[in-house]
Amino acid sequence: MNCPACRAPLETRRFEDGTEVDFCPACHGVWYDLADMSLTVAVAGEGPTERLCPRDGQQLVRGAAAGTIVTADRCPACGGLWLDAGEVQKLRAELKVDSLIGKGASQAPPPLPRPGASTAAPARRVKEAFEGIAADPRDSAYENNSDESLSPRIEHLERSYAHFQTGWPKVGFVLGEFPWRVRVGDEAQTRDFIAPPFLLSEERTGSDRTWTHGVYLEPSEVWAGFGLEGEPPARRSAAPAQPNPHDEAWSVVGLWGSLAAAAALAVFVAAMMFSKRSVVYTGTFTADPAVAEKAVVTPVFTFDGSRPASVRVRLDTNIGNSWAFFRMALVNDETDAALHFERELSYYWGREDGESWSEGSQSDVAYLSRVPPGRYYLVIDPEVPTGGVGYNVQVMWDHPRPDHLAWAWAFLLLPFAWVYLRRRSFEMARWAESDHPMVTSEDDDE
Amino acid sequence: MKRWYPLWALAVLGWLGWACLFGFTFTGTDEVKSVPRSVRSNPGSYRSHYQYHYRTHTGK
C-alpha cells in the first residue's frame, strides 16, 4: 500500500491483539483500517481530496475528525482513516483516549455530506464572534484598529479564545525535513488565539485552512520530556499561552480577603454590641474672650470596668464663619495623671453665584485610647477669636473607634493590591508582543 | 500567598478585636503626670503643665 500523502510505501505494525496500523516512514502519517480502530471516528467537512485510499484506491474525503479541529481523510468505500503526522496525538487528546487502535469500531461511519454541501468545518464546533469587525482579517477596519475591545474571539469546546496576533509569514529558507512540500517564497496567513494555557492557531494557505491546538508546557516539562540534562534557560517575559503565575494567589487573596473583610465587620459589630458605650458626662459651656478665665473643670465622673478602653469626647459648638481651639486634659482624680489633647474646629459658610457653600464642621470627636477604669474629670481651656461661643461636651466610655474597621480593611486589602499589580504586570508583558498591547507607545508619548 | 495570607488575615482580625476592646491609636496622646489639685479650682493654671501650643491663627 502507498501513502496517500507522499506515495511512499507504507509499513505495517502489528499488535498482540491482532490489530495493525500502517504508517509512512517518510511523512510519518498513519493509516487505520476500520476494523482496527477502537472507536468510530466520523469525518465531516470539506469534500474530496486528491489523496487515494491505500486499500482500494478510492478518493479520500477530508474533514474534521469526530467534530474536533483535527483534520483527517476517510475512505468512503472501506471506512479507513488517514491521519497526517502529529494528528494522531492531537485526536487522542481531543477525544481523551489513550489509543485509537482496538477491536470495537464495527459500525459504519455516518454518511458523508455531498461534496461541496458544507464547507463550514470546523465551524460546527468553532464559532467566530467578531464585535463590529468584518470576518475577513484582511479587512482594513480590522488591520487598522488597535482597539482591544474590538478584538475578535474564537469559541471552541466551550472555551473562549482571545485574538493574540495575526501574521503573514513568508518562507525565507528551508532547513530540515518536512512532511509536506515547502518552497521558498510560500506565503500564508496565521492568526493566533489564546485561552491560557491553550493556544489555537489558524493557518491559511490558498484555499486550505488549518487549525492547530496547543497547550503550554512548563520548561521543566519540556526538559524532562526530551530527557535533557541540566536546567532549561531562564524565562524572559511571558509566553502567549503561559498561565499567569499570580492567578492562584489572586484567587486565594480574593476568597480569603472577602471572608476576612466580612469577619472584620462581624468583629467590629460584636465589639460595638459588647462594649458599654455609656455616656458618663454631658455639659454645656460658653467661651467668651472678654472673660478673663475661660477654662472650666467638669465634675468627676467614673469609668467603670475591668479593662482599659477607649474614651470618646464629642464637642458640639455654634461657631459660624469662625474658629475655636480647645486644649483639654482628662485627669485621673486618683493618680493625678492627665491625658492632654487638643482639638481645633472651624466652620465657614456663604453664598456665591446663588449657590451656598460651607467648609469645616461645628462638631468634633476625639478618641483617647487605653484609658484605665477610674474616676476622672475633664479640664477644658477654650480659645475663641471673638464673641461668645457655646459648646457642649459629651464624654462616652468604652466606645470602639469606627476607623479601626477601616484600618483593618486597608490592611486586608494591601496584599490584594500587591497581587493585582503583579498579575497585571504579567498580563502587560504577555500582551506587549501581541496585536493588542495593554500600553501603547502613543500612551507613553502622552 | 496561599499559606501566609490566611495568617495575615487572622493577625489583622486579632488586632481589630484587641483595638476595639482596649483602644488603639497610631498617634500617641500626650500624658502629663502629677497634675496639681489646684487645677480643680484654678483651671487656668493647667497651661503651665504642658508645652505651649504654637498655632497659626488663620481664618476667613
XYZ file of C-alpha atoms in Angstrom:
506
model
C 0.000 0.000 0.000
C 1.203 3.554 -0.729
C 0.997 6.629 1.391
C -1.955 8.837 0.385
C 0.133 11.956 1.056
C 3.585 11.311 -0.413
C 3.024 7.945 -2.194
C 5.858 6.236 -0.266
C 5.298 2.530 0.556
C 3.522 2.066 3.889
C 4.909 -0.177 6.586
C 2.724 -2.310 8.816
C 2.984 -2.631 12.582
C 1.072 -5.469 14.221
C -0.007 -5.712 17.855
C -0.631 -8.613 20.176
C -4.417 -8.384 19.920
C -4.250 -8.807 16.201
C -4.793 -5.191 15.294
C -2.419 -3.425 12.994
C -1.708 0.019 11.658
C 0.087 1.137 8.527
C 2.404 4.097 8.744
C 4.505 6.050 6.300
C 8.219 6.096 7.163
C 8.668 9.203 5.030
C 5.972 11.629 6.185
C 5.010 9.743 9.390
C 1.303 9.689 8.640
C -0.789 6.748 9.863
C -3.464 4.683 8.130
C -6.169 2.934 10.201
C -8.392 0.220 8.732
C -11.912 0.419 10.085
C -11.629 -2.991 11.744
C -8.503 -1.968 13.641
C -9.987 1.113 15.265
C -11.282 1.064 18.834
C -13.889 3.713 18.131
C -15.736 5.213 15.244
C -14.274 8.459 14.019
C -16.645 10.239 11.724
C -15.289 12.769 9.296
C -17.443 15.638 8.162
C -16.331 18.567 6.156
C -14.964 19.920 3.081
C -15.084 17.261 0.453
C -12.940 15.003 -1.742
C -9.178 15.405 -1.917
C -6.527 14.325 -4.380
C -5.394 11.637 -1.954
C -6.238 7.997 -2.726
C -7.122 5.213 -0.332
C -4.145 2.842 0.092
C -6.563 -0.123 0.201
C -8.848 0.354 -2.727
C -7.578 3.478 -4.485
C -10.796 5.431 -3.871
C -10.596 9.186 -3.495
C -10.369 10.139 0.172
C -12.620 12.737 1.740
C -11.130 15.273 4.103
C -12.788 16.950 7.029
C -12.956 17.424 10.764
C -12.459 14.186 12.673
C -15.176 13.464 15.251
C -16.137 17.116 15.427
C -12.694 18.220 16.594
C -10.277 20.618 14.957
C -8.137 17.691 13.789
C -8.256 17.150 10.044
C -8.477 13.571 8.774
C -9.022 11.772 5.472
C -11.503 8.904 5.254
C -12.197 6.436 2.509
C -15.920 6.447 1.717
C -15.678 2.885 0.484
C -13.769 0.920 3.155
C -14.080 3.390 6.038
C -10.340 3.556 6.656
C -8.869 6.676 8.230
C -5.687 8.552 7.340
C -4.073 10.948 9.821
C -1.086 13.118 8.945
C 1.962 13.353 11.154
C 1.139 14.698 14.601
C -2.618 14.438 14.159
C -2.841 11.076 15.909
C -1.703 12.584 19.205
C -3.994 15.572 18.781
C -7.006 13.426 18.047
C -6.281 11.219 21.070
C -6.055 14.331 23.239
C -9.257 15.789 21.809
C -11.180 12.529 22.265
C -9.481 11.837 25.603
C -8.489 8.289 24.669
C -5.164 6.513 25.055
C -5.263 4.796 21.698
C -7.292 4.696 18.511
C -6.403 1.054 17.969
C -8.504 -1.872 19.177
C -11.310 -4.196 18.307
C -14.544 -2.337 18.613
C -15.450 0.004 15.837
C -17.637 -2.308 13.796
C -20.385 0.095 12.832
C -20.084 2.052 9.665
C -19.405 5.745 9.981
C -22.273 8.108 9.283
C -22.796 9.081 5.663
C -20.578 11.870 4.469
C -22.045 15.134 3.205
C -22.212 15.594 -0.538
C -19.096 17.271 -1.897
C -19.475 20.987 -1.562
C -22.542 20.707 0.609
C -20.842 22.139 3.665
C -17.557 23.957 3.876
C -18.081 25.136 7.404
C -15.958 22.515 9.174
C -14.775 23.003 11.805
C -17.409 25.776 12.013
C -19.818 23.385 13.756
C -17.517 23.415 16.789
C -15.650 26.636 16.166
C -17.655 29.775 16.185
C -16.144 33.140 15.408
C -17.694 36.127 17.115
C -16.467 39.482 15.909
C -17.526 42.577 17.693
C -18.136 45.036 14.916
C -15.294 43.731 12.776
C -15.615 42.011 9.415
C -14.791 38.323 9.394
C -12.102 38.735 6.756
C -8.917 39.521 8.686
C -7.582 41.430 5.752
C -10.380 43.896 6.159
C -8.848 47.312 6.649
C -11.093 48.080 9.616
C -9.581 45.144 11.475
C -5.995 45.746 10.397
C -6.004 49.424 11.266
C -7.914 49.130 14.514
C -5.847 48.550 17.629
C -8.796 48.961 19.992
C -8.675 45.922 22.282
C -12.427 45.992 22.708
C -12.804 45.114 19.031
C -10.515 42.098 19.211
C -12.169 39.012 17.681
C -12.663 35.894 19.716
C -12.933 32.213 18.900
C -15.112 29.833 20.839
C -14.070 26.210 20.816
C -15.106 23.353 23.089
C -16.851 25.759 25.459
C -13.714 27.842 25.834
C -13.306 31.379 24.570
C -10.008 32.290 22.910
C -8.868 35.885 22.553
C -7.074 37.035 19.449
C -3.361 37.443 20.089
C -1.795 38.274 16.765
C -2.156 37.997 13.040
C 0.819 37.377 10.821
C 1.658 36.920 7.195
C 4.680 34.618 7.257
C 6.700 34.023 4.158
C 9.181 31.156 3.739
C 12.664 32.658 3.537
C 14.695 29.458 3.653
C 14.092 25.761 4.320
C 16.260 23.638 6.576
C 15.411 20.055 7.552
C 12.755 17.540 6.571
C 9.082 18.373 6.209
C 6.133 16.048 5.693
C 4.731 18.446 3.091
C 6.182 20.289 0.157
C 7.695 23.617 1.177
C 9.027 26.206 -1.230
C 10.912 29.419 -0.613
C 8.512 32.279 -1.122
C 5.421 30.339 0.058
C 3.104 32.712 1.909
C 0.442 32.063 4.474
C -1.705 33.982 6.907
C -1.696 32.966 10.526
C -3.869 34.030 13.408
C -3.191 33.026 16.980
C -5.834 32.925 19.692
C -5.139 32.229 23.329
C -7.032 30.985 26.357
C -4.118 30.197 28.671
C -2.818 27.543 28.888
C -4.359 26.739 25.495
C -3.454 28.169 22.111
C -5.492 27.974 18.928
C -3.747 28.839 15.702
C -5.147 29.222 12.230
C -3.063 28.997 9.096
C -4.494 29.915 5.740
C -2.647 28.879 2.612
C -4.557 29.400 -0.561
C -7.872 27.636 -0.033
C -6.584 25.491 2.813
C -7.388 26.443 6.369
C -5.632 24.552 9.133
C -6.341 24.843 12.839
C -3.811 23.814 15.426
C -4.486 23.407 19.112
C -1.633 23.760 21.584
C -1.100 23.543 25.299
C 1.546 25.485 27.192
C 4.176 23.349 28.886
C 6.489 24.468 31.639
C 10.180 24.497 30.661
C 10.857 21.733 33.174
C 8.254 19.550 31.473
C 9.877 20.049 28.093
C 13.320 19.296 29.528
C 12.039 16.141 31.202
C 10.117 15.051 28.115
C 13.203 15.164 25.958
C 15.448 13.773 28.667
C 17.746 16.787 28.550
C 20.394 17.351 31.130
C 20.831 20.463 33.181
C 18.267 23.194 33.622
C 16.222 24.963 30.961
C 17.116 28.591 30.185
C 15.747 31.267 32.448
C 12.405 32.739 31.478
C 12.189 36.029 29.644
C 8.936 37.985 29.594
C 5.753 35.933 29.165
C 4.704 33.401 26.542
C 1.331 33.976 24.837
C -0.384 30.928 26.340
C 1.570 30.864 29.588
C -0.763 30.732 32.577
C -0.492 33.781 34.784
C 1.609 32.642 37.766
C -0.341 35.006 40.014
C -3.773 33.601 39.179
C -3.714 31.229 42.129
C -2.640 33.980 44.519
C -5.409 36.194 43.107
C -7.977 33.513 43.835
C -6.631 32.904 47.325
C -6.485 36.585 48.240
C -9.870 37.231 46.695
C -11.525 34.394 48.602
C -9.747 34.902 51.908
C -9.890 38.670 51.598
C -13.647 38.618 51.144
C -14.098 36.258 54.080
C -11.713 38.283 56.228
C -13.437 41.568 55.362
C -16.772 40.091 56.351
C -15.210 38.685 59.522
C -13.729 42.103 60.336
C -17.181 43.655 60.056
C -18.549 40.930 62.316
C -15.765 41.519 64.866
C -16.477 45.254 64.903
C -20.220 44.775 65.218
C -19.651 42.319 68.070
C -17.306 44.789 69.762
C -19.942 47.522 69.447
C -22.578 45.214 70.887
C -20.489 44.067 73.844
C -18.918 47.449 74.691
C -20.589 49.650 77.302
C -20.750 52.845 75.205
C -22.041 54.657 78.238
C -22.330 58.451 78.398
C -20.615 59.391 81.657
C -20.779 63.176 81.324
C -22.557 65.885 79.352
C -22.051 69.599 79.915
C -22.731 72.905 78.164
C -20.460 75.934 78.468
C -19.796 79.290 76.903
C -16.402 80.624 75.911
C -16.090 84.381 75.763
C -12.754 86.085 75.100
C -13.973 89.005 77.222
C -13.998 86.770 80.274
C -10.595 86.540 81.923
C -10.723 82.864 82.782
C -12.400 80.704 80.193
C -11.081 77.347 81.336
C -13.547 75.061 83.051
C -13.337 71.889 85.098
C -16.082 69.299 84.909
C -17.413 67.323 87.825
C -15.835 63.961 88.484
C -17.253 61.041 86.531
C -16.491 57.344 86.678
C -15.216 54.874 84.094
C -16.257 51.533 85.475
C -14.993 48.220 84.245
C -12.169 45.740 84.472
C -10.113 46.672 81.409
C -8.719 49.783 79.738
C -10.926 51.072 76.926
C -11.425 53.957 74.512
C -12.949 57.217 75.641
C -14.931 59.282 73.149
C -15.090 63.044 73.692
C -17.532 64.890 71.472
C -17.605 68.658 71.047
C -20.594 70.469 69.521
C -20.259 74.225 69.013
C -22.231 77.042 67.437
C -19.328 78.663 65.619
C -20.135 80.338 62.315
C -17.549 81.756 59.960
C -15.070 81.425 62.757
C -12.850 79.009 64.576
C -12.361 77.646 68.072
C -9.462 75.874 69.689
C -9.776 73.622 72.725
C -6.961 72.433 74.938
C -8.299 69.598 77.039
C -6.987 67.178 79.606
C -8.580 64.065 81.036
C -7.259 63.958 84.596
C -7.358 60.884 86.784
C -8.744 62.043 90.131
C -6.916 59.221 91.944
C -3.466 59.305 90.333
C -3.397 62.960 89.122
C -2.162 61.773 85.737
C -3.599 63.592 82.738
C -4.027 62.769 79.095
C -3.627 66.004 77.180
C -5.180 66.557 73.795
C -6.174 69.484 71.607
C -8.956 69.976 69.107
C -9.339 72.679 66.503
C -12.688 73.472 64.904
C -13.506 75.849 62.083
C -16.690 76.420 60.155
C -17.244 78.847 57.316
C -20.200 79.240 55.012
C -21.631 81.621 52.455
C -23.329 82.042 49.126
C -21.582 82.543 45.820
C -23.275 82.940 42.469
C -26.545 81.909 44.059
C -25.149 78.668 45.475
C -24.428 78.115 49.127
C -21.189 76.610 50.289
C -19.701 75.515 53.575
C -16.344 74.388 54.803
C -15.347 72.643 58.028
C -17.574 71.458 60.822
C -19.082 72.770 64.039
C -18.593 69.398 65.729
C -15.619 67.220 66.526
C -14.962 63.820 68.037
C -11.756 62.803 69.788
C -10.802 59.324 70.966
C -8.457 58.562 73.823
C -7.096 55.020 73.793
C -6.432 52.508 76.551
C -7.779 54.633 79.372
C -7.834 52.620 82.607
C -11.040 52.484 84.625
C -11.323 55.013 87.444
C -12.583 58.453 88.452
C -11.790 61.315 86.113
C -12.589 64.928 85.397
C -12.082 66.995 82.291
C -10.214 70.299 82.106
C -11.259 72.388 79.114
C -9.353 75.511 78.074
C -11.034 77.067 75.012
C -9.646 79.759 72.783
C -12.010 81.721 70.563
C -11.328 84.851 68.491
C -14.363 86.988 69.185
C -17.814 86.761 70.660
C -19.301 84.134 72.883
C -19.088 80.564 71.607
C -21.365 77.981 73.151
C -20.153 74.425 73.249
C -21.416 71.118 74.511
C -19.089 68.383 75.766
C -20.103 64.719 75.897
C -17.822 62.026 77.324
C -18.567 58.413 76.419
C -16.747 55.451 77.970
C -15.800 52.196 76.182
C -16.639 53.229 72.636
C -14.780 51.393 69.823
C -13.358 53.628 67.133
C -15.009 53.171 63.714
C -11.749 53.889 61.910
C -10.298 50.705 63.374
C -12.559 48.799 60.980
C -11.377 50.961 58.079
C -7.752 50.308 59.007
C -8.435 46.568 59.222
C -9.956 46.577 55.746
C -6.979 48.560 54.454
C -4.544 46.026 55.925
C -6.532 43.184 54.400
C -6.585 44.971 51.040
C -2.816 45.546 50.892
C -1.910 42.018 49.685
C -4.841 42.193 47.268
C -3.399 45.342 45.715
C 0.057 43.773 45.543
C -1.184 40.647 43.788
C -3.321 42.740 41.440
C -0.325 44.813 40.375
C 1.846 41.754 39.815
C -0.918 39.963 37.895
C -1.489 42.984 35.714
C 2.240 43.395 35.146
C 2.410 39.829 33.831
C -0.546 40.383 31.517
C 1.046 43.572 30.192
C 4.202 41.581 29.441
C 2.131 38.857 27.769
C 0.233 41.230 25.513
C 3.199 43.519 24.825
C 4.197 41.423 21.796
C 0.664 40.953 20.527
C -1.525 42.999 18.224
C -3.339 44.315 21.306
C -0.741 45.667 23.756
C -2.147 46.954 27.003
C 0.109 50.031 26.866
C 0.963 51.536 23.516
C 3.839 53.792 22.570
C 1.298 56.535 21.941
C 0.236 56.302 25.584
C 3.861 56.591 26.649
C 4.335 59.652 24.461
C 1.341 61.310 26.075
C 0.353 33.563 49.267
C -1.875 30.572 49.905
C -0.120 29.945 53.207
C 0.644 33.320 54.649
C -2.395 35.390 53.655
C -4.760 33.459 55.972
C -2.248 34.021 58.774
C -2.090 37.709 57.876
C -5.904 37.938 57.865
C -6.080 36.244 61.268
C -3.466 38.656 62.629
C -5.443 41.650 61.332
C -8.656 40.310 62.827
C -6.893 39.739 66.145
C -5.540 43.287 66.102
C -9.022 44.623 65.284
C -10.597 42.761 68.186
C -7.878 43.934 70.596
C -8.092 47.522 69.324
C -11.881 47.594 69.700
C -11.717 46.183 73.238
C -8.826 48.177 74.660
C -8.491 51.091 72.256
C -5.589 51.854 69.946
C -4.188 54.906 68.266
C -1.420 55.327 65.718
C -0.650 58.767 67.148
C 0.113 58.913 70.822
C -1.653 61.138 73.325
C 0.475 63.424 75.455
C 0.387 62.291 79.023
C 1.148 64.660 81.837
C 1.718 63.227 85.270
C 1.160 64.750 88.686
C -1.290 67.456 87.723
C -1.707 69.537 90.934
C -5.030 69.518 92.729
C -5.151 73.289 92.381
C -6.264 72.786 88.792
C -9.719 71.947 90.135
C -10.185 75.456 91.496
C -7.921 77.281 89.087
C -8.144 75.527 85.743
C -6.203 78.257 84.002
C -3.124 77.165 85.862
C -3.181 73.974 83.830
C -1.484 75.801 80.978
C 1.822 75.665 82.762
C 1.804 71.884 82.720
C 2.123 71.356 79.015
C 4.196 72.781 76.247
C 2.675 75.908 74.780
C 0.961 75.073 71.540
C 2.151 77.263 68.726
C -0.530 77.514 66.159
C -1.322 79.704 63.233
C -4.423 81.772 63.831
C -5.951 81.666 60.417
C -9.454 82.240 59.274
C -11.531 83.891 56.689
